Amino acid sequence: MTQSSDNIILVKAPALKTLVVKIFSQAGSNPRESELVADHLVEANLRGHDSHGVGMIPLYITNLGLGEAVLNVHPTVMRDLETMVVLDGGLGLGQSIAHEAMEIGIKRAQKHGSCIVALRNSHHIGRIGHWAEQCADAGLVSLHFVNVVAEPVVAPYGGKVARLVTNPVSIGIPRQEKPPVIVDFATSKLAHGKIRVAYNKGVDVPEGALIDSMGTPTTDPSVLFEDPKGALLPFGDHKGWTLAFACEALAGALTGGLTVKGPAKRPAVINNMLSIIVSADSMGTAPSFFQELEGFVQWAQSAENGQASSVLLPGDPERATRSIRLAEGIPVDKMTWRQITQAAESVGVAERALAAALEA
Ligand code: NAD
């Protein structure tokens, strides 16, 4: 049963997924694409990354209407050396384009031991951990470097105005008979979408993430959405900036995609991603890899300081949130729900479909 507080609506995951499938089907996606998009967005919410969940629907629908995102396309193979594949996403919906890119990379890594997938020019590919999970589910280690070609919102370390976007990195590490380790974060102090969620909720963001247009630290999320604009800061000072720079070079330049070189010229949010997918089986290290990994996990978690589970592994917090949200529902703030409703109605989704999601 859906519950709501003053500003938050709780929606059950299956009902939300049904609604998202309906929105994208109605927008023109074929059944495979609408399933992939819905699965990805709802999974991002389930794992606590609301910044990359159903709140993205209004942007996607707007961009589809503008021809800045394209329905039902497959990545085009630009170069194929078997263990190195260069793909152009043709501005296709990233949830389906990146899924297909990973399918290709996984097949090749299982056959040859490793594969580098250079994906360029895809519309927004969402939560990058989703792609590391896809590789880990196939038993493969993977590294993903991503850049974002859109309006700059992040200041480089040492700078006072925005020059790049939130360039995320993800690493997936499968474990034996245990869920995988999933490292997945933006190289900015906070993901841009988390600032949007705070802005929509009317709450401040934690200190140390934002500067205003004068370069002064602030906790007010409006500096990213109202003029004069401020900027997000990289995480970890110079360290986050160096990693963000590497994403720009590896995902933006090396794949044949684009780096950020000025204000956005178009509304599309374009992602480029360099993925390195590796099979420990092919490397001949699988038994010791799993043994050493578990040895380190035990050793690291022995630093718990008396508190049960105080040392978490990357991916643990998302799994914990997922269990809670599967049981209780996904919280969506009312402003975001209004924006989703408008987007849904703009593609002709009937009001009763939106009401059904809330009543499930
Ligand atoms: P975050 O700051 O929440 O960090 C998440 C990472 O830290 C995860 O690997 C998580 O398991 C780990 N983690 C968190 N707490 C932990 C703890 N106590 N112990 C051990 N590990 C812990 O993530 P973020 O920077 O806000 O990024 C959110 C999402 O935004 C990510 O999924 C990212 O891929 C996505 N993103 C996408 C784009 C894009 O253009 N497509 C751009 C930026 C970010």
CSV table of C-alpha atoms and ligand atoms in Angstrom, one decimal:
chain,number,residue,atom,x,y,z
A,1,MET,CA,0.0,0.0,0.0
A,2,THR,CA,1.4,3.4,-0.9
A,3,GLN,CA,1.9,5.8,2.0
A,4,SER,CA,2.8,9.4,1.9
A,5,SER,CA,4.2,12.0,4.3
A,6,ASP,CA,4.2,15.8,3.8
A,7,ASN,CA,6.6,15.7,0.9
A,8,ILE,CA,7.3,12.1,0.2
A,9,ILE,CA,5.2,9.4,-1.6
A,10,LEU,CA,6.2,5.8,-1.2
A,11,VAL,CA,5.7,3.7,-4.3
A,12,LYS,CA,6.1,-0.1,-4.5
A,13,ALA,CA,8.9,-1.1,-6.9
A,14,PRO,CA,6.8,-3.5,-9.2
A,15,ALA,CA,4.1,-0.8,-9.6
A,16,LEU,CA,6.7,1.9,-10.4
A,17,LYS,CA,8.4,-0.4,-12.9
A,18,THR,CA,5.0,-1.1,-14.6
A,19,LEU,CA,4.5,2.7,-14.9
A,20,VAL,CA,7.9,3.3,-16.3
A,21,VAL,CA,7.5,0.6,-18.9
A,22,LYS,CA,4.2,2.2,-19.9
A,23,ILE,CA,5.7,5.7,-20.2
A,24,PHE,CA,8.5,4.5,-22.5
A,25,SER,CA,6.3,2.2,-24.5
A,26,GLN,CA,3.9,5.1,-25.0
A,27,ALA,CA,6.9,7.3,-26.0
A,28,GLY,CA,7.7,4.7,-28.7
A,29,SER,CA,10.2,2.3,-27.1
A,30,ASN,CA,9.9,-1.3,-28.2
A,31,PRO,CA,9.2,-3.9,-25.3
A,32,ARG,CA,12.9,-4.7,-24.8
A,33,GLU,CA,14.0,-1.1,-24.5
A,34,SER,CA,11.1,0.0,-22.2
A,35,GLU,CA,11.9,-3.0,-19.9
A,36,LEU,CA,15.6,-2.2,-19.9
A,37,VAL,CA,15.0,1.5,-19.1
A,38,ALA,CA,12.4,0.7,-16.4
A,39,ASP,CA,14.6,-1.9,-14.9
A,40,HIS,CA,17.6,0.4,-14.7
A,41,LEU,CA,15.7,3.4,-13.3
A,42,VAL,CA,13.8,1.5,-10.7
A,43,GLU,CA,16.9,-0.5,-9.7
A,44,ALA,CA,18.8,2.8,-9.1
A,45,ASN,CA,16.0,4.0,-6.8
A,46,LEU,CA,15.9,0.6,-5.0
A,47,ARG,CA,19.7,0.9,-4.4
A,48,GLY,CA,19.3,4.4,-2.9
A,49,HIS,CA,20.6,6.4,-5.9
A,50,ASP,CA,17.4,8.4,-6.5
A,51,SER,CA,19.6,10.8,-8.5
A,52,HIS,CA,19.7,8.2,-11.2
A,53,GLY,CA,16.2,6.7,-10.8
A,54,VAL,CA,12.8,7.6,-12.1
A,55,GLY,CA,13.5,11.3,-11.5
A,56,MET,CA,15.5,11.2,-14.8
A,57,ILE,CA,12.2,10.4,-16.8
A,58,PRO,CA,11.3,14.1,-17.4
A,59,LEU,CA,14.8,14.8,-18.9
A,60,TYR,CA,14.7,11.7,-21.1
A,61,ILE,CA,11.2,12.5,-22.4
A,62,THR,CA,12.2,16.1,-23.1
A,63,ASN,CA,15.3,15.0,-24.9
A,64,LEU,CA,13.3,12.4,-27.0
A,65,GLY,CA,10.9,15.1,-28.0
A,66,LEU,CA,13.8,17.3,-29.1
A,67,GLY,CA,15.5,14.5,-31.1
A,68,GLU,CA,18.4,14.7,-28.6
A,69,ALA,CA,17.8,11.1,-27.5
A,70,VAL,CA,16.8,8.4,-29.9
A,71,LEU,CA,14.5,5.4,-29.4
A,72,ASN,CA,15.2,1.7,-30.4
A,73,VAL,CA,18.7,2.0,-31.8
A,74,HIS,CA,21.6,-0.3,-31.3
A,75,PRO,CA,25.2,0.7,-30.9
A,76,THR,CA,27.1,0.9,-34.2
A,77,VAL,CA,30.4,-1.1,-34.4
A,78,MET,CA,33.0,1.4,-35.5
A,79,ARG,CA,36.0,-1.0,-35.1
A,80,ASP,CA,36.2,-4.6,-34.0
A,81,LEU,CA,39.5,-6.2,-33.0
A,82,GLU,CA,37.7,-8.9,-31.0
A,83,THR,CA,39.3,-8.0,-27.7
A,84,MET,CA,38.8,-4.3,-28.4
A,85,VAL,CA,35.5,-3.0,-29.7
A,86,VAL,CA,34.6,0.6,-30.5
A,87,LEU,CA,30.9,1.4,-30.4
A,88,ASP,CA,28.9,4.5,-31.3
A,89,GLY,CA,25.7,4.8,-29.3
A,90,GLY,CA,24.0,7.2,-31.8
A,91,LEU,CA,22.4,9.1,-28.9
A,92,GLY,CA,20.3,6.0,-28.2
A,93,LEU,CA,18.7,5.6,-24.7
A,94,GLY,CA,21.8,4.7,-22.6
A,95,GLN,CA,20.0,2.0,-20.6
A,96,SER,CA,19.7,-0.1,-23.7
A,97,ILE,CA,22.9,1.1,-25.5
A,98,ALA,CA,25.2,0.4,-22.5
A,99,HIS,CA,23.4,-2.9,-21.8
A,100,GLU,CA,24.1,-4.1,-25.3
A,101,ALA,CA,27.7,-2.8,-25.2
A,102,MET,CA,28.3,-4.8,-22.0
A,103,GLU,CA,26.7,-7.9,-23.6
A,104,ILE,CA,29.3,-7.6,-26.4
A,105,GLY,CA,32.2,-7.0,-24.0
A,106,ILE,CA,31.1,-9.9,-21.7
A,107,LYS,CA,30.9,-12.4,-24.6
A,108,ARG,CA,34.4,-11.4,-25.8
A,109,ALA,CA,36.0,-11.4,-22.4
A,110,GLN,CA,34.5,-14.9,-21.8
A,111,LYS,CA,36.0,-16.1,-25.1
A,112,HIS,CA,39.4,-14.2,-25.1
A,113,GLY,CA,40.0,-13.4,-21.4
A,114,SER,CA,39.5,-9.7,-21.6
A,115,CYS,CA,37.9,-7.0,-23.7
A,116,ILE,CA,38.1,-3.3,-23.9
A,117,VAL,CA,34.8,-1.6,-24.9
A,118,ALA,CA,35.0,2.0,-26.0
A,119,LEU,CA,31.4,3.3,-26.0
A,120,ARG,CA,30.9,6.8,-27.3
A,121,ASN,CA,28.0,9.1,-28.0
A,122,SER,CA,25.3,7.4,-25.9
A,123,HIS,CA,22.5,9.3,-24.3
A,124,HIS,CA,22.8,9.2,-20.4
A,125,ILE,CA,23.8,5.7,-19.2
A,126,GLY,CA,22.5,6.2,-15.7
A,127,ARG,CA,24.0,4.4,-12.6
A,128,ILE,CA,27.4,3.1,-13.7
A,129,GLY,CA,27.4,0.4,-11.1
A,130,HIS,CA,24.6,-1.2,-13.1
A,131,TRP,CA,27.1,-2.0,-15.8
A,132,ALA,CA,29.7,-3.4,-13.3
A,133,GLU,CA,26.9,-5.6,-11.9
A,134,GLN,CA,26.1,-6.9,-15.4
A,135,CYS,CA,29.8,-7.9,-15.8
A,136,ALA,CA,30.0,-9.3,-12.2
A,137,ASP,CA,26.9,-11.4,-12.8
A,138,ALA,CA,28.8,-13.0,-15.6
A,139,GLY,CA,31.7,-13.7,-13.3
A,140,LEU,CA,33.9,-10.9,-14.7
A,141,VAL,CA,35.9,-8.2,-13.1
A,142,SER,CA,35.3,-4.8,-14.8
A,143,LEU,CA,36.5,-1.2,-14.7
A,144,HIS,CA,34.4,1.7,-16.1
A,145,PHE,CA,35.5,5.3,-16.7
A,146,VAL,CA,32.8,7.7,-17.8
A,147,ASN,CA,32.7,11.3,-18.9
A,148,VAL,CA,29.6,13.4,-19.2
A,149,VAL,CA,29.2,15.9,-22.1
A,150,ALA,CA,26.6,18.4,-20.8
A,151,GLU,CA,26.5,21.8,-19.1
A,152,PRO,CA,29.6,22.0,-16.9
A,153,VAL,CA,28.7,21.9,-13.2
A,154,VAL,CA,32.0,20.8,-11.5
A,155,ALA,CA,35.0,23.1,-10.8
A,156,PRO,CA,38.4,21.6,-11.3
A,157,TYR,CA,40.6,21.6,-8.1
A,158,GLY,CA,42.1,25.0,-7.9
A,159,GLY,CA,39.3,26.5,-10.0
A,160,LYS,CA,36.3,28.6,-9.0
A,161,VAL,CA,34.0,28.0,-11.9
A,162,ALA,CA,32.5,24.9,-13.5
A,163,ARG,CA,34.6,23.3,-16.3
A,164,LEU,CA,33.4,19.7,-16.3
A,165,VAL,CA,30.6,17.4,-15.2
A,166,THR,CA,30.5,14.7,-12.5
A,167,ASN,CA,32.5,12.0,-14.4
A,168,PRO,CA,31.8,8.7,-12.6
A,169,VAL,CA,33.9,5.6,-12.1
A,170,SER,CA,32.8,2.1,-11.3
A,171,ILE,CA,34.7,-1.2,-10.6
A,172,GLY,CA,32.9,-4.5,-10.2
A,173,ILE,CA,34.6,-7.5,-8.4
A,174,PRO,CA,32.7,-10.8,-8.3
A,175,ARG,CA,33.0,-13.0,-5.2
A,176,GLN,CA,32.4,-16.7,-4.8
A,177,GLU,CA,28.9,-17.5,-3.6
A,178,LYS,CA,28.6,-13.9,-2.3
A,179,PRO,CA,27.2,-10.7,-3.9
A,180,PRO,CA,29.9,-8.7,-5.9
A,181,VAL,CA,31.8,-5.7,-4.6
A,182,ILE,CA,30.6,-2.7,-6.6
A,183,VAL,CA,32.6,0.5,-6.4
A,184,ASP,CA,30.6,3.2,-8.0
A,185,PHE,CA,30.8,7.0,-7.5
A,186,ALA,CA,30.8,10.4,-9.1
A,187,THR,CA,34.2,12.2,-8.9
A,188,SER,CA,32.3,15.3,-7.7
A,189,LYS,CA,31.7,15.5,-3.9
A,190,LEU,CA,28.0,14.7,-4.6
A,191,ALA,CA,26.3,13.4,-7.7
A,192,HIS,CA,24.6,16.2,-9.6
A,193,GLY,CA,21.3,14.4,-9.4
A,194,LYS,CA,21.6,14.3,-5.6
A,195,ILE,CA,21.7,18.2,-5.6
A,196,ARG,CA,18.6,18.1,-7.9
A,197,VAL,CA,16.8,15.8,-5.4
A,198,ALA,CA,17.8,18.2,-2.5
A,199,TYR,CA,16.6,21.2,-4.5
A,200,ASN,CA,13.3,19.5,-5.3
A,201,LYS,CA,12.9,18.6,-1.6
A,202,GLY,CA,13.8,22.1,-0.5
A,203,VAL,CA,16.7,20.9,1.8
A,204,ASP,CA,20.3,21.9,2.1
A,205,VAL,CA,23.2,19.7,0.9
A,206,PRO,CA,26.1,18.7,3.3
A,207,GLU,CA,28.9,21.2,3.7
A,208,GLY,CA,32.0,21.0,1.4
A,209,ALA,CA,30.2,20.1,-1.8
A,210,LEU,CA,29.2,23.4,-3.4
A,211,ILE,CA,30.6,26.9,-4.0
A,212,ASP,CA,28.5,29.9,-5.1
A,213,SER,CA,29.1,32.1,-8.1
A,214,MET,CA,31.7,34.0,-6.1
A,215,GLY,CA,33.6,30.8,-5.2
A,216,THR,CA,32.3,30.9,-1.5
A,217,PRO,CA,31.3,27.6,0.1
A,218,THR,CA,27.6,27.1,0.4
A,219,THR,CA,25.0,24.3,1.3
A,220,ASP,CA,22.3,25.9,-0.9
A,221,PRO,CA,21.5,23.5,-3.8
A,222,SER,CA,19.9,26.4,-5.8
A,223,VAL,CA,23.3,27.6,-6.9
A,224,LEU,CA,23.3,24.8,-9.5
A,225,PHE,CA,19.8,25.6,-10.8
A,226,GLU,CA,19.4,29.4,-10.5
A,227,ASP,CA,21.5,32.2,-11.9
A,228,PRO,CA,24.2,33.3,-11.1
A,229,LYS,CA,25.4,29.7,-11.1
A,230,GLY,CA,28.0,28.2,-8.7
A,231,ALA,CA,29.7,24.9,-8.9
A,232,LEU,CA,30.1,21.4,-7.4
A,233,LEU,CA,33.6,20.6,-6.1
A,234,PRO,CA,35.5,17.4,-6.8
A,235,PHE,CA,35.6,14.8,-4.0
A,236,GLY,CA,38.9,14.5,-2.1
A,237,ASP,CA,40.4,17.8,-3.4
A,238,HIS,CA,43.2,17.1,-5.9
A,239,LYS,CA,42.6,13.4,-5.9
A,240,GLY,CA,39.0,13.6,-7.2
A,241,TRP,CA,40.1,16.1,-9.8
A,242,THR,CA,42.8,13.8,-11.1
A,243,LEU,CA,40.4,10.9,-11.4
A,244,ALA,CA,37.8,13.2,-13.1
A,245,PHE,CA,40.5,14.3,-15.5
A,246,ALA,CA,41.4,10.7,-16.3
A,247,CYS,CA,37.7,10.0,-17.1
A,248,GLU,CA,37.7,13.0,-19.5
A,249,ALA,CA,40.8,11.6,-21.2
A,250,LEU,CA,39.8,7.9,-21.3
A,251,ALA,CA,36.1,8.1,-21.9
A,252,GLY,CA,35.9,11.4,-23.6
A,253,ALA,CA,39.0,11.5,-25.8
A,254,LEU,CA,40.3,7.9,-26.1
A,255,THR,CA,36.9,6.4,-27.2
A,256,GLY,CA,36.7,8.9,-30.0
A,257,GLY,CA,33.9,10.7,-28.2
A,258,LEU,CA,34.0,14.3,-27.0
A,259,THR,CA,35.5,16.1,-24.0
A,260,VAL,CA,33.9,19.1,-22.4
A,261,LYS,CA,35.3,22.3,-23.9
A,262,GLY,CA,32.7,25.0,-23.1
A,263,PRO,CA,29.1,25.5,-22.2
A,264,ALA,CA,26.7,22.8,-23.5
A,265,LYS,CA,25.8,23.3,-27.1
A,266,ARG,CA,22.8,21.0,-26.9
A,267,PRO,CA,20.3,19.7,-24.3
A,268,ALA,CA,21.4,16.0,-24.6
A,269,VAL,CA,23.3,14.5,-21.7
A,270,ILE,CA,25.9,12.4,-23.5
A,271,ASN,CA,28.0,9.7,-21.8
A,272,ASN,CA,31.1,8.1,-23.1
A,273,MET,CA,32.5,5.1,-21.3
A,274,LEU,CA,35.7,3.1,-21.5
A,275,SER,CA,35.2,-0.3,-20.0
A,276,ILE,CA,37.9,-2.9,-19.3
A,277,ILE,CA,36.4,-6.4,-18.7
A,278,VAL,CA,38.6,-9.2,-17.4
A,279,SER,CA,38.2,-12.9,-16.7
A,280,ALA,CA,40.2,-14.2,-13.7
A,281,ASP,CA,39.5,-17.8,-15.1
A,282,SER,CA,41.4,-16.9,-18.3
A,283,MET,CA,44.1,-15.2,-16.3
A,284,GLY,CA,44.6,-18.5,-14.5
A,285,THR,CA,44.3,-16.8,-11.2
A,286,ALA,CA,40.7,-17.5,-10.3
A,287,PRO,CA,41.3,-19.8,-7.2
A,288,SER,CA,43.9,-17.6,-5.6
A,289,PHE,CA,42.0,-14.4,-6.6
A,290,PHE,CA,38.9,-15.6,-4.7
A,291,GLN,CA,41.0,-16.8,-1.8
A,292,GLU,CA,43.1,-13.7,-1.5
A,293,LEU,CA,40.0,-11.5,-1.8
A,294,GLU,CA,38.1,-13.3,1.0
A,295,GLY,CA,41.3,-13.2,3.1
A,296,PHE,CA,41.5,-9.4,2.7
A,297,VAL,CA,37.7,-9.0,3.4
A,298,GLN,CA,38.1,-10.9,6.7
A,299,TRP,CA,41.1,-8.9,7.6
A,300,ALA,CA,39.6,-5.6,6.8
A,301,GLN,CA,36.3,-6.4,8.6
A,302,SER,CA,38.2,-7.4,11.7
A,303,ALA,CA,38.8,-3.6,12.2
A,304,GLU,CA,35.1,-3.3,13.2
A,305,ASN,CA,35.9,-1.8,16.6
A,306,GLY,CA,33.3,-3.9,18.4
A,307,GLN,CA,30.4,-2.7,16.3
A,308,ALA,CA,28.7,-5.4,14.1
A,309,SER,CA,29.1,-4.6,10.4
A,310,SER,CA,30.8,-1.3,10.9
A,311,VAL,CA,33.2,-2.0,8.1
A,312,LEU,CA,31.1,-2.3,4.9
A,313,LEU,CA,32.3,-3.3,1.5
A,314,PRO,CA,31.5,-1.2,-1.6
A,315,GLY,CA,28.0,-2.3,-2.8
A,316,ASP,CA,26.8,-3.3,0.8
A,317,PRO,CA,25.0,0.0,1.5
A,318,GLU,CA,23.1,-0.3,-1.8
A,319,ARG,CA,22.0,-3.9,-1.1
A,320,ALA,CA,20.8,-2.9,2.4
A,321,THR,CA,18.8,0.0,1.0
A,322,ARG,CA,17.4,-2.3,-1.7
A,323,SER,CA,16.0,-4.8,0.9
A,324,ILE,CA,14.4,-2.0,2.8
A,325,ARG,CA,12.9,-0.3,-0.2
A,326,LEU,CA,11.6,-3.6,-1.7
A,327,ALA,CA,9.7,-4.1,1.5
A,328,GLU,CA,8.6,-0.6,2.2
A,329,GLY,CA,8.4,1.1,-1.2
A,330,ILE,CA,10.5,3.7,-3.0
A,331,PRO,CA,10.3,7.3,-1.6
A,332,VAL,CA,9.7,9.9,-4.3
A,333,ASP,CA,9.4,13.5,-3.4
A,334,LYS,CA,6.2,15.2,-4.6
A,335,MET,CA,8.0,17.7,-6.8
A,336,THR,CA,9.7,14.9,-8.7
A,337,TRP,CA,6.4,12.9,-8.9
A,338,ARG,CA,4.7,16.0,-10.4
A,339,GLN,CA,7.5,16.3,-13.0
A,340,ILE,CA,7.1,12.5,-13.8
A,341,THR,CA,3.4,13.0,-14.1
A,342,GLN,CA,3.8,15.8,-16.6
A,343,ALA,CA,6.3,13.8,-18.6
A,344,ALA,CA,4.0,10.8,-18.6
A,345,GLU,CA,1.0,12.9,-19.7
A,346,SER,CA,3.0,14.5,-22.4
A,347,VAL,CA,3.4,11.1,-24.1
A,348,GLY,CA,-0.2,10.2,-23.5
A,349,VAL,CA,-0.1,8.0,-20.4
A,350,ALA,CA,-3.6,8.0,-18.9
A,351,GLU,CA,-4.1,9.5,-15.5
A,352,ARG,CA,-5.4,6.1,-14.2
A,353,ALA,CA,-2.0,4.5,-15.0
A,354,LEU,CA,-0.3,7.0,-12.7
A,355,ALA,CA,-3.0,6.5,-10.0
A,356,ALA,CA,-2.6,2.7,-10.3
A,357,ALA,CA,1.1,3.1,-9.5
A,358,LEU,CA,0.2,4.9,-6.3
A,359,GLU,CA,-2.6,2.6,-5.3
A,360,ALA,CA,-0.6,-0.7,-5.7
B,1,NAD,P1,28.1,7.7,-3.4
B,1,NAD,O1,28.8,8.9,-2.8
B,1,NAD,O2,26.9,7.3,-2.7
B,1,NAD,O3,29.2,6.5,-3.3
B,1,NAD,C1,28.7,5.2,-3.6
B,1,NAD,C2,29.9,4.2,-3.5
B,1,NAD,O4,30.4,4.2,-2.2
B,1,NAD,C3,29.3,2.8,-3.7
B,1,NAD,O5,30.3,2.0,-4.3
B,1,NAD,C4,29.0,2.4,-2.3
B,1,NAD,O6,28.8,1.0,-2.2
B,1,NAD,C5,30.2,2.9,-1.6
B,1,NAD,N1,29.9,3.2,-0.2
B,1,NAD,C6,29.1,4.1,0.4
B,1,NAD,N2,29.2,4.1,1.7
B,1,NAD,C7,30.1,3.1,2.0
B,1,NAD,C8,30.6,2.6,3.3
B,1,NAD,N3,30.2,3.1,4.4
B,1,NAD,N4,31.5,1.6,3.2
B,1,NAD,C9,31.9,1.1,2.0
B,1,NAD,N5,31.5,1.6,0.8
B,1,NAD,C10,30.5,2.6,0.8
B,1,NAD,O7,27.8,7.8,-4.9
B,1,NAD,P2,27.7,9.1,-5.8
B,1,NAD,O8,29.0,9.7,-6.0
B,1,NAD,O9,26.6,9.9,-5.2
B,1,NAD,O10,27.1,8.5,-7.2
B,1,NAD,C11,25.7,8.1,-7.3
B,1,NAD,C12,25.5,7.5,-8.6
B,1,NAD,O11,25.5,8.4,-9.6
B,1,NAD,C13,26.4,6.4,-9.0
B,1,NAD,O12,25.6,5.2,-9.3
B,1,NAD,C14,27.1,6.9,-10.2
B,1,NAD,O13,27.4,5.9,-11.2
B,1,NAD,C15,26.0,7.8,-10.8
B,1,NAD,N6,26.5,8.9,-11.7
B,1,NAD,C16,26.2,8.8,-13.0
B,1,NAD,C17,26.6,9.8,-13.9
B,1,NAD,C18,26.3,9.7,-15.4
B,1,NAD,O14,26.7,10.6,-16.1
B,1,NAD,N7,25.7,8.6,-15.9
B,1,NAD,C19,27.4,10.8,-13.4
B,1,NAD,C20,27.7,10.9,-12.1
B,1,NAD,C21,27.2,9.9,-11.2
